[in-house]
PDB file of C-alpha atoms and ligand atoms in Angstrom:
ATOM      1  CA  UNK D   1       0.133  15.094  31.007  1.00  0.00           C
ATOM      2  CA  UNK D   2       2.453  12.870  28.927  1.00  0.00           C
ATOM      3  CA  UNK D   3       2.334  13.342  25.209  1.00  0.00           C
ATOM      4  CA  UNK D   4       4.351  11.423  22.685  1.00  0.00           C
ATOM      5  CA  UNK D   5       5.987  12.883  19.610  1.00  0.00           C
ATOM      6  CA  UNK D   6       3.859  12.704  16.479  1.00  0.00           C
ATOM      7  CA  UNK D   7       4.769   9.891  14.098  1.00  0.00           C
ATOM      8  CA  UNK D   8       4.848  12.487  11.354  1.00  0.00           C
ATOM      9  CA  UNK D   9       7.985  13.779  13.097  1.00  0.00           C
ATOM     10  CA  UNK D  10       9.802  10.694  14.341  1.00  0.00           C
ATOM     11  CA  UNK D  11       9.720   7.370  12.565  1.00  0.00           C
ATOM     12  CA  UNK D  12       8.435   4.387  14.524  1.00  0.00           C
ATOM     13  CA  UNK D  13       9.954   1.000  13.730  1.00  0.00           C
ATOM     14  CA  UNK D  14       7.995  -0.437  10.830  1.00  0.00           C
ATOM     15  CA  UNK D  15       9.218  -3.982  10.819  1.00  0.00           C
ATOM     16  CA  UNK D  16       8.052  -4.851  14.304  1.00  0.00           C
ATOM     17  CA  UNK D  17       4.667  -5.489  15.905  1.00  0.00           C
ATOM     18  CA  UNK D  18       2.559  -2.284  15.807  1.00  0.00           C
ATOM     19  CA  UNK D  19       2.481  -0.424  19.090  1.00  0.00           C
ATOM     20  CA  UNK D  20      -1.025   0.849  18.480  1.00  0.00           C
ATOM     21  CA  UNK D  21      -3.806  -0.825  16.488  1.00  0.00           C
ATOM     22  CA  UNK D  22      -7.065   1.020  15.767  1.00  0.00           C
ATOM     23  CA  UNK D  23     -10.103  -0.905  14.540  1.00  0.00           C
ATOM     24  CA  UNK D  24     -13.429   0.039  12.978  1.00  0.00           C
ATOM     25  CA  UNK D  25     -15.453  -3.000  13.976  1.00  0.00           C
ATOM     26  CA  UNK D  26     -17.899  -3.028  11.076  1.00  0.00           C
ATOM     27  CA  UNK D  27     -20.247  -5.620   9.597  1.00  0.00           C
ATOM     28  CA  UNK D  28     -22.218  -6.835  12.609  1.00  0.00           C
ATOM     29  CA  UNK D  29     -25.593  -6.194  10.984  1.00  0.00           C
ATOM     30  CA  UNK D  30     -24.693  -7.958   7.746  1.00  0.00           C
ATOM     31  CA  UNK D  31     -23.248 -10.913   9.636  1.00  0.00           C
ATOM     32  CA  UNK D  32     -26.577 -11.372  11.399  1.00  0.00           C
ATOM     33  CA  UNK D  33     -28.615 -10.795   8.239  1.00  0.00           C
ATOM     34  CA  UNK D  34     -26.679 -13.508   6.406  1.00  0.00           C
ATOM     35  CA  UNK D  35     -27.831 -15.854   9.149  1.00  0.00           C
ATOM     36  CA  UNK D  36     -31.446 -14.639   9.070  1.00  0.00           C
ATOM     37  CA  UNK D  37     -31.035 -13.191  12.543  1.00  0.00           C
ATOM     38  CA  UNK D  38     -31.861  -9.697  13.810  1.00  0.00           C
ATOM     39  CA  UNK D  39     -29.013  -7.167  13.540  1.00  0.00           C
ATOM     40  CA  UNK D  40     -28.615  -7.044  17.300  1.00  0.00           C
ATOM     41  CA  UNK D  41     -27.398 -10.641  17.311  1.00  0.00           C
ATOM     42  CA  UNK D  42     -24.483  -9.430  15.217  1.00  0.00           C
ATOM     43  CA  UNK D  43     -23.652  -6.790  17.813  1.00  0.00           C
ATOM     44  CA  UNK D  44     -23.788  -9.416  20.516  1.00  0.00           C
ATOM     45  CA  UNK D  45     -21.395 -11.680  18.619  1.00  0.00           C
ATOM     46  CA  UNK D  46     -19.192  -8.678  17.963  1.00  0.00           C
ATOM     47  CA  UNK D  47     -18.367  -8.521  21.665  1.00  0.00           C
ATOM     48  CA  UNK D  48     -16.764 -11.980  21.341  1.00  0.00           C
ATOM     49  CA  UNK D  49     -14.560 -10.712  18.541  1.00  0.00           C
ATOM     50  CA  UNK D  50     -13.509  -7.783  20.687  1.00  0.00           C
ATOM     51  CA  UNK D  51     -12.552 -10.187  23.440  1.00  0.00           C
ATOM     52  CA  UNK D  52     -10.465 -12.148  20.912  1.00  0.00           C
ATOM     53  CA  UNK D  53      -8.809  -8.980  19.634  1.00  0.00           C
ATOM     54  CA  UNK D  54      -7.842  -7.955  23.163  1.00  0.00           C
ATOM     55  CA  UNK D  55      -6.341 -11.392  23.757  1.00  0.00           C
ATOM     56  CA  UNK D  56      -4.450 -11.266  20.459  1.00  0.00           C
ATOM     57  CA  UNK D  57      -3.002  -7.857  21.331  1.00  0.00           C
ATOM     58  CA  UNK D  58      -1.846  -9.070  24.719  1.00  0.00           C
ATOM     59  CA  UNK D  59      -0.261 -12.206  23.250  1.00  0.00           C
ATOM     60  CA  UNK D  60       1.444 -10.383  20.394  1.00  0.00           C
ATOM     61  CA  UNK D  61       2.672  -7.472  22.465  1.00  0.00           C
ATOM     62  CA  UNK D  62       0.563  -4.672  20.982  1.00  0.00           C
ATOM     63  CA  UNK D  63       0.551  -1.879  23.567  1.00  0.00           C
ATOM     64  CA  UNK D  64      -2.580   0.026  22.583  1.00  0.00           C
ATOM     65  CA  UNK D  65      -5.840  -1.155  21.051  1.00  0.00           C
ATOM     66  CA  UNK D  66      -8.446   1.456  20.130  1.00  0.00           C
ATOM     67  CA  UNK D  67     -11.832   0.353  18.845  1.00  0.00           C
ATOM     68  CA  UNK D  68     -14.725   2.270  17.338  1.00  0.00           C
ATOM     69  CA  UNK D  69     -17.848   1.058  19.133  1.00  0.00           C
ATOM     70  CA  UNK D  70     -20.358   3.837  18.374  1.00  0.00           C
ATOM     71  CA  UNK D  71     -19.873   6.837  16.119  1.00  0.00           C
ATOM     72  CA  UNK D  72     -21.371  10.279  16.569  1.00  0.00           C
ATOM     73  CA  UNK D  73     -23.345   9.462  13.407  1.00  0.00           C
ATOM     74  CA  UNK D  74     -24.746   6.176  14.736  1.00  0.00           C
ATOM     75  CA  UNK D  75     -27.534   8.046  16.573  1.00  0.00           C
ATOM     76  CA  UNK D  76     -29.178   8.160  13.146  1.00  0.00           C
ATOM     77  CA  UNK D  77     -29.997   4.459  13.436  1.00  0.00           C
ATOM     78  CA  UNK D  78     -33.429   3.153  14.455  1.00  0.00           C
ATOM     79  CA  UNK D  79     -34.165   3.950  18.127  1.00  0.00           C
ATOM     80  CA  UNK D  80     -34.415   0.270  19.051  1.00  0.00           C
ATOM     81  CA  UNK D  81     -30.950  -0.497  17.695  1.00  0.00           C
ATOM     82  CA  UNK D  82     -29.427   2.531  19.445  1.00  0.00           C
ATOM     83  CA  UNK D  83     -30.940   1.570  22.780  1.00  0.00           C
ATOM     84  CA  UNK D  84     -29.816  -2.034  22.345  1.00  0.00           C
ATOM     85  CA  UNK D  85     -26.269  -0.823  21.685  1.00  0.00           C
ATOM     86  CA  UNK D  86     -26.360   1.379  24.791  1.00  0.00           C
ATOM     87  CA  UNK D  87     -27.510  -1.463  27.011  1.00  0.00           C
ATOM     88  CA  UNK D  88     -24.986  -3.844  25.428  1.00  0.00           C
ATOM     89  CA  UNK D  89     -22.219  -1.339  26.182  1.00  0.00           C
ATOM     90  CA  UNK D  90     -23.336  -1.072  29.796  1.00  0.00           C
ATOM     91  CA  UNK D  91     -23.620  -4.844  30.197  1.00  0.00           C
ATOM     92  CA  UNK D  92     -20.248  -5.391  28.573  1.00  0.00           C
ATOM     93  CA  UNK D  93     -18.577  -2.925  30.936  1.00  0.00           C
ATOM     94  CA  UNK D  94     -20.219  -4.487  33.982  1.00  0.00           C
ATOM     95  CA  UNK D  95     -19.388  -8.023  32.907  1.00  0.00           C
ATOM     96  CA  UNK D  96     -15.859  -7.571  31.592  1.00  0.00           C
ATOM     97  CA  UNK D  97     -14.278  -5.016  33.873  1.00  0.00           C
ATOM     98  CA  UNK D  98     -13.106  -7.484  36.528  1.00  0.00           C
ATOM     99  CA  UNK D  99     -11.372  -9.669  33.980  1.00  0.00           C
ATOM    100  CA  UNK D 100      -9.802  -6.671  32.226  1.00  0.00           C
ATOM    101  CA  UNK D 101      -8.474  -5.536  35.577  1.00  0.00           C
ATOM    102  CA  UNK D 102      -7.198  -8.999  36.443  1.00  0.00           C
ATOM    103  CA  UNK D 103      -5.296  -9.029  33.173  1.00  0.00           C
ATOM    104  CA  UNK D 104      -3.626  -5.696  33.967  1.00  0.00           C
ATOM    105  CA  UNK D 105      -5.490  -3.952  31.128  1.00  0.00           C
ATOM    106  CA  UNK D 106      -6.166  -0.247  31.367  1.00  0.00           C
ATOM    107  CA  UNK D 107      -9.551   0.778  29.994  1.00  0.00           C
ATOM    108  CA  UNK D 108     -10.189   4.213  28.567  1.00  0.00           C
ATOM    109  CA  UNK D 109     -13.282   5.573  26.889  1.00  0.00           C
ATOM    110  CA  UNK D 110     -13.175   8.453  24.430  1.00  0.00           C
ATOM    111  CA  UNK D 111     -16.016  10.443  22.909  1.00  0.00           C
ATOM    112  CA  UNK D 112     -18.702  12.902  23.896  1.00  0.00           C
ATOM    113  CA  UNK D 113     -20.421  11.515  27.009  1.00  0.00           C
ATOM    114  CA  UNK D 114     -23.077  14.201  27.246  1.00  0.00           C
ATOM    115  CA  UNK D 115     -25.726  12.054  25.516  1.00  0.00           C
ATOM    116  CA  UNK D 116     -25.226   8.979  27.688  1.00  0.00           C
ATOM    117  CA  UNK D 117     -27.471   8.331  30.676  1.00  0.00           C
ATOM    118  CA  UNK D 118     -26.228   8.658  34.265  1.00  0.00           C
ATOM    119  CA  UNK D 119     -25.875   4.940  34.897  1.00  0.00           C
ATOM    120  CA  UNK D 120     -23.713   4.438  31.832  1.00  0.00           C
ATOM    121  CA  UNK D 121     -21.581   7.502  32.675  1.00  0.00           C
ATOM    122  CA  UNK D 122     -21.014   6.278  36.207  1.00  0.00           C
ATOM    123  CA  UNK D 123     -20.093   2.778  35.049  1.00  0.00           C
ATOM    124  CA  UNK D 124     -17.655   4.182  32.495  1.00  0.00           C
ATOM    125  CA  UNK D 125     -15.977   6.325  35.138  1.00  0.00           C
ATOM    126  CA  UNK D 126     -15.799   3.471  37.632  1.00  0.00           C
ATOM    127  CA  UNK D 127     -14.266   1.145  35.037  1.00  0.00           C
ATOM    128  CA  UNK D 128     -11.637   3.703  34.090  1.00  0.00           C
ATOM    129  CA  UNK D 129     -10.850   4.448  37.694  1.00  0.00           C
ATOM    130  CA  UNK D 130     -10.493   0.791  38.642  1.00  0.00           C
ATOM    131  CA  UNK D 131      -7.952   0.137  35.896  1.00  0.00           C
ATOM    132  CA  UNK D 132      -6.135   3.478  35.884  1.00  0.00           C
ATOM    133  CA  UNK D 133      -2.905   2.159  37.358  1.00  0.00           C
ATOM    134  CA  UNK D 134      -2.708  -0.960  35.188  1.00  0.00           C
ATOM    135  CA  UNK D 135       0.425  -1.212  33.110  1.00  0.00           C
ATOM    136  CA  UNK D 136      -0.481  -3.761  30.424  1.00  0.00           C
ATOM    137  CA  UNK D 137      -2.502  -3.233  27.242  1.00  0.00           C
ATOM    138  CA  UNK D 138      -4.337   0.086  26.999  1.00  0.00           C
ATOM    139  CA  UNK D 139      -7.788  -0.621  25.573  1.00  0.00           C
ATOM    140  CA  UNK D 140      -9.600   2.489  24.389  1.00  0.00           C
ATOM    141  CA  UNK D 141     -13.246   2.322  23.398  1.00  0.00           C
ATOM    142  CA  UNK D 142     -14.533   5.139  21.200  1.00  0.00           C
ATOM    143  CA  UNK D 143     -18.197   5.740  22.048  1.00  0.00           C
ATOM    144  CA  UNK D 144     -20.188   8.634  20.623  1.00  0.00           C
ATOM    145  CA  UNK D 145     -16.881   9.577  19.127  1.00  0.00           C
ATOM    146  CA  UNK D 146     -16.196  11.544  15.972  1.00  0.00           C
ATOM    147  CA  UNK D 147     -12.842  12.666  14.657  1.00  0.00           C
ATOM    148  CA  UNK D 148     -14.132  16.165  13.919  1.00  0.00           C
ATOM    149  CA  UNK D 149     -15.666  16.408  17.382  1.00  0.00           C
ATOM    150  CA  UNK D 150     -12.271  15.416  18.825  1.00  0.00           C
ATOM    151  CA  UNK D 151     -10.400  18.192  17.010  1.00  0.00           C
ATOM    152  CA  UNK D 152     -13.068  20.830  17.708  1.00  0.00           C
ATOM    153  CA  UNK D 153     -13.284  19.852  21.367  1.00  0.00           C
ATOM    154  CA  UNK D 154      -9.495  20.038  21.692  1.00  0.00           C
ATOM    155  CA  UNK D 155      -9.367  23.500  20.104  1.00  0.00           C
ATOM    156  CA  UNK D 156     -12.171  24.816  22.308  1.00  0.00           C
ATOM    157  CA  UNK D 157     -10.581  23.477  25.482  1.00  0.00           C
ATOM    158  CA  UNK D 158      -7.139  24.758  24.576  1.00  0.00           C
ATOM    159  CA  UNK D 159      -8.534  28.225  23.931  1.00  0.00           C
ATOM    160  CA  UNK D 160     -10.425  28.213  27.203  1.00  0.00           C
ATOM    161  CA  UNK D 161      -7.251  27.252  29.066  1.00  0.00           C
ATOM    162  CA  UNK D 162      -4.850  29.459  27.143  1.00  0.00           C
ATOM    163  CA  UNK D 163      -6.720  32.267  25.363  1.00  0.00           C
ATOM    164  CA  UNK D 164      -3.423  34.035  24.754  1.00  0.00           C
ATOM    165  CA  UNK D 165      -2.532  31.320  22.218  1.00  0.00           C
ATOM    166  CA  UNK D 166      -5.603  31.983  20.053  1.00  0.00           C
ATOM    167  CA  UNK D 167      -3.716  32.932  16.925  1.00  0.00           C
ATOM    168  CA  UNK D 168      -0.403  31.255  17.576  1.00  0.00           C
ATOM    169  CA  UNK D 169      -1.011  27.761  18.935  1.00  0.00           C
ATOM    170  CA  UNK D 170       1.001  24.925  17.433  1.00  0.00           C
ATOM    171  CA  UNK D 171       0.359  21.205  16.958  1.00  0.00           C
ATOM    172  CA  UNK D 172       2.339  20.608  20.133  1.00  0.00           C
ATOM    173  CA  UNK D 173       0.078  23.003  22.067  1.00  0.00           C
ATOM    174  CA  UNK D 174      -3.020  21.232  20.762  1.00  0.00           C
ATOM    175  CA  UNK D 175      -1.886  17.636  21.199  1.00  0.00           C
ATOM    176  CA  UNK D 176      -2.487  17.328  24.976  1.00  0.00           C
ATOM    177  CA  UNK D 177      -6.124  18.277  24.436  1.00  0.00           C
ATOM    178  CA  UNK D 178      -6.875  15.567  21.882  1.00  0.00           C
ATOM    179  CA  UNK D 179      -8.587  12.382  23.109  1.00  0.00           C
ATOM    180  CA  UNK D 180      -5.662  10.093  22.410  1.00  0.00           C
ATOM    181  CA  UNK D 181      -2.949  12.357  23.778  1.00  0.00           C
ATOM    182  CA  UNK D 182      -1.459   9.656  25.998  1.00  0.00           C
ATOM    183  CA  UNK D 183      -0.941   7.140  23.198  1.00  0.00           C
ATOM    184  CA  UNK D 184       1.335   6.970  20.193  1.00  0.00           C
ATOM    185  CA  UNK D 185      -0.543   7.526  16.936  1.00  0.00           C
ATOM    186  CA  UNK D 186      -1.970   4.296  15.501  1.00  0.00           C
ATOM    187  CA  UNK D 187       0.517   2.307  13.433  1.00  0.00           C
ATOM    188  CA  UNK D 188      -2.112   0.024  11.977  1.00  0.00           C
ATOM    189  CA  UNK D 189      -5.761   0.764  11.183  1.00  0.00           C
ATOM    190  CA  UNK D 190      -8.083  -2.150  10.469  1.00  0.00           C
ATOM    191  CA  UNK D 191     -11.579  -1.849   9.072  1.00  0.00           C
ATOM    192  CA  UNK D 192     -13.632  -5.011   8.770  1.00  0.00           C
ATOM    193  CA  UNK D 193     -16.842  -5.368   6.785  1.00  0.00           C
ATOM    194  CA  UNK D 194     -15.637  -4.343   3.335  1.00  0.00           C
ATOM    195  CA  UNK D 195     -16.212  -0.572   3.364  1.00  0.00           C
ATOM    196  CA  UNK D 196     -13.205   1.510   2.447  1.00  0.00           C
ATOM    197  CA  UNK D 197     -13.696   4.648   4.460  1.00  0.00           C
ATOM    198  CA  UNK D 198     -12.679   6.234   7.726  1.00  0.00           C
ATOM    199  CA  UNK D 199     -16.233   7.192   8.837  1.00  0.00           C
ATOM    200  CA  UNK D 200     -15.026  10.082  11.021  1.00  0.00           C
ATOM    201  CA  UNK D 201     -12.761   7.894  13.174  1.00  0.00           C
ATOM    202  CA  UNK D 202      -9.482   9.365  14.471  1.00  0.00           C
ATOM    203  CA  UNK D 203      -8.982  11.879  11.660  1.00  0.00           C
ATOM    204  CA  UNK D 204      -6.051  13.661  13.254  1.00  0.00           C
ATOM    205  CA  UNK D 205      -4.248  10.620  14.589  1.00  0.00           C
ATOM    206  CA  UNK D 206      -4.541   8.506  11.426  1.00  0.00           C
ATOM    207  CA  UNK D 207      -2.478  10.957   9.373  1.00  0.00           C
ATOM    208  CA  UNK D 208       0.295   8.411   8.672  1.00  0.00           C
ATOM    209  CA  UNK D 209      -1.269   5.167   9.838  1.00  0.00           C
ATOM    210  CA  UNK D 210      -1.041   2.072   7.629  1.00  0.00           C
ATOM    211  CA  UNK D 211      -4.552   1.168   6.466  1.00  0.00           C
ATOM    212  CA  UNK D 212      -5.852  -2.401   6.214  1.00  0.00           C
ATOM    213  CA  UNK D 213      -9.291  -3.214   4.873  1.00  0.00           C
ATOM    214  CA  UNK D 214     -10.856  -6.650   4.914  1.00  0.00           C
ATOM    215  CA  UNK D 215     -14.211  -7.991   3.712  1.00  0.00           C
ATOM    216  CA  UNK D 216     -14.406 -10.219   6.788  1.00  0.00           C
ATOM    217  CA  UNK D 217     -17.354  -9.109   8.903  1.00  0.00           C
ATOM    218  CA  UNK D 218     -16.490  -8.123  12.483  1.00  0.00           C
ATOM    219  CA  UNK D 219     -18.169 -11.102  14.243  1.00  0.00           C
ATOM    220  CA  UNK D 220     -16.053 -13.404  12.054  1.00  0.00           C
ATOM    221  CA  UNK D 221     -12.801 -11.529  12.681  1.00  0.00           C
ATOM    222  CA  UNK D 222     -10.794 -14.001  14.746  1.00  0.00           C
ATOM    223  CA  UNK D 223      -7.210 -14.459  15.852  1.00  0.00           C
ATOM    224  CA  UNK D 224      -6.141 -15.729  12.428  1.00  0.00           C
ATOM    225  CA  UNK D 225      -7.653 -12.664  10.730  1.00  0.00           C
ATOM    226  CA  UNK D 226      -5.924 -10.400  13.221  1.00  0.00           C
ATOM    227  CA  UNK D 227      -2.585 -12.045  12.532  1.00  0.00           C
ATOM    228  CA  UNK D 228      -3.153 -11.589   8.790  1.00  0.00           C
ATOM    229  CA  UNK D 229      -3.575  -7.862   9.355  1.00  0.00           C
ATOM    230  CA  UNK D 230      -0.413  -7.689  11.445  1.00  0.00           C
ATOM    231  CA  UNK D 231       1.521  -9.653   8.814  1.00  0.00           C
ATOM    232  CA  UNK D 232       0.362  -7.224   6.135  1.00  0.00           C
ATOM    233  CA  UNK D 233       1.472  -4.301   8.300  1.00  0.00           C
ATOM    234  CA  UNK D 234       4.896  -5.798   8.848  1.00  0.00           C
ATOM    235  CA  UNK D 235       5.505  -5.904   5.107  1.00  0.00           C
ATOM    236  CA  UNK D 236       4.821  -2.212   4.614  1.00  0.00           C
ATOM    237  CA  UNK D 237       7.521   0.375   4.227  1.00  0.00           C
ATOM    238  CA  UNK D 238       6.609   3.436   6.256  1.00  0.00           C
ATOM    239  CA  UNK D 239       8.289   6.356   4.622  1.00  0.00           C
ATOM    240  CA  UNK D 240       6.651   9.419   6.184  1.00  0.00           C
ATOM    241  CA  UNK D 241       7.498  11.508   3.165  1.00  0.00           C
ATOM    242  CA  UNK D 242      11.050  10.289   2.743  1.00  0.00           C
ATOM    243  CA  UNK D 243      12.420   8.075  -0.011  1.00  0.00           C
ATOM    244  CA  UNK D 244      13.003   4.379   0.235  1.00  0.00           C
ATOM    245  CA  UNK D 245      16.772   4.945  -0.140  1.00  0.00           C
ATOM    246  CA  UNK D 246      16.842   7.284   2.825  1.00  0.00           C
ATOM    247  CA  UNK D 247      15.168   4.671   4.995  1.00  0.00           C
ATOM    248  CA  UNK D 248      17.449   1.912   3.818  1.00  0.00           C
ATOM    249  CA  UNK D 249      20.325   4.175   4.803  1.00  0.00           C
ATOM    250  CA  UNK D 250      18.947   3.998   8.335  1.00  0.00           C
ATOM    251  CA  UNK D 251      17.599   7.536   8.626  1.00  0.00           C
ATOM    252  CA  UNK D 252      15.165   7.359  11.494  1.00  0.00           C
ATOM    253  CA  UNK D 253      14.549  10.994  12.319  1.00  0.00           C
ATOM    254  CA  UNK D 254      13.663  14.054  10.324  1.00  0.00           C
ATOM    255  CA  UNK D 255      16.501  15.306   8.194  1.00  0.00           C
ATOM    256  CA  UNK D 256      17.846  18.875   8.134  1.00  0.00           C
ATOM    257  CA  UNK D 257      15.541  19.870   5.276  1.00  0.00           C
ATOM    258  CA  UNK D 258      12.333  21.079   6.814  1.00  0.00           C
ATOM    259  CA  UNK D 259       8.980  19.634   5.709  1.00  0.00           C
TER     260      UNK D 259
HETATM  261  C1  LIG X 301     -20.754  -2.083  13.265  1.00  0.00           C
HETATM  262  O1  LIG X 301     -21.574  -2.939  12.571  1.00  0.00           O
HETATM  263  C2  LIG X 301     -21.251  -1.803  14.660  1.00  0.00           C
HETATM  264  C3  LIG X 301     -21.748  -0.431  14.882  1.00  0.00           C
HETATM  265  C4  LIG X 301     -21.736   0.531  14.021  1.00  0.00           C
HETATM  266  C5  LIG X 301     -22.283  -0.166  16.185  1.00  0.00           C
HETATM  267  P1  LIG X 301     -22.810  -2.409  11.767  1.00  0.00           P
HETATM  268  O2  LIG X 301     -23.989  -2.359  12.661  1.00  0.00           O
HETATM  269  O3  LIG X 301     -22.476  -1.130  11.079  1.00  0.00           O
HETATM  270  O4  LIG X 301     -22.999  -3.553  10.688  1.00  0.00           O
HETATM  271  P2  LIG X 301     -23.357  -3.386   9.152  1.00  0.00           P
HETATM  272  O5  LIG X 301     -22.337  -2.456   8.566  1.00  0.00           O
HETATM  273  O6  LIG X 301     -24.738  -2.830   9.073  1.00  0.00           O
HETATM  274  O7  LIG X 301     -23.251  -4.769   8.615  1.00  0.00           O
HETATM  275  C1  LIG X 302     -18.584   2.989  11.802  1.00  0.00           C
HETATM  276  O1  LIG X 302     -19.440   2.001  11.329  1.00  0.00           O
HETATM  277  C2  LIG X 302     -18.706   3.130  13.254  1.00  0.00           C
HETATM  278  C3  LIG X 302     -18.514   1.934  14.047  1.00  0.00           C
HETATM  279  C4  LIG X 302     -18.031   0.779  13.672  1.00  0.00           C
HETATM  280  C5  LIG X 302     -18.880   2.104  15.404  1.00  0.00           C
HETATM  281  P1  LIG X 302     -20.714   2.375  10.468  1.00  0.00           P
HETATM  282  O2  LIG X 302     -21.194   1.087   9.891  1.00  0.00           O
HETATM  283  O3  LIG X 302     -21.685   3.158  11.232  1.00  0.00           O
HETATM  284  O4  LIG X 302     -20.074   3.291   9.320  1.00  0.00           O
HETATM  285  P2  LIG X 302     -20.729   3.977   8.042  1.00  0.00           P
HETATM  286  O5  LIG X 302     -21.647   5.030   8.533  1.00  0.00           O
HETATM  287  O6  LIG X 302     -21.428   2.892   7.271  1.00  0.00           O
HETATM  288  O7  LIG X 302     -19.567   4.528   7.291  1.00  0.00           O
HETATM  289 MG1  LIG X 303     -21.696  -0.657   9.276  1.00  0.00          MG
END
């Protein structure tokens, strides 16, 4: 299994296009409500925005796009909305997979699949399998995902595999067991819809990610909005604990003084 060094240890280039963008696609319900439509219409329009975001990433050269589609807390929503979201997810996979594949996109799905029905599980597996060898954008969809679940699941699996490490395991031992082990940590996090919270998204991986919040509701988040987020990112100075002077001096790796 390939794992990449944590960005808390090596410094990624800050002044270039982010390698990995993570998005909480929020505000579908409010978008629909503003238009006197049922919430589900917002979810439906949200799929268009996801399509746009994928296209923007491909055009701009972003290598990894990870989107939060359904949180482990979203089961608390009305049953009708949950079942609509499940069938929308299934339909989206069935409809989009051929075009993702044609565009050399690799699809991955992270989260706890145990609550999904058989048909959805099979479709998810088939979609991942079809695109496994693709070398372009890696699109990861987080479904029934929670950041705490991710960490707990990783710890449990590590301890099952290597019980001898129970009291000694390191971050490096744990990393291969986390959902996003094959990707660099997100450089840029975007949350649409105005809320300023992480809502149990990638808690571990977002440790040093640049955060961008916008009031724009997800169905209205288009190419221009995406470029605004990237432009904001490119103006940030990512210091990872160091001083501005150190970075200006070109120090790109951890110094001799230990954290
Ligand atoms: C995000 O939009 C989509 C999901 C959580 C599935 P919301 O449905 O949360 O929309 P708002 O926040 O109610 O507007
Ligand atoms: C977070 O959105 C999850 C997704 C976008 C899938 P929510 O709208 O459910 O977040 P909270 O619960 O309001 O923070
Ligand atoms: Mg919401």
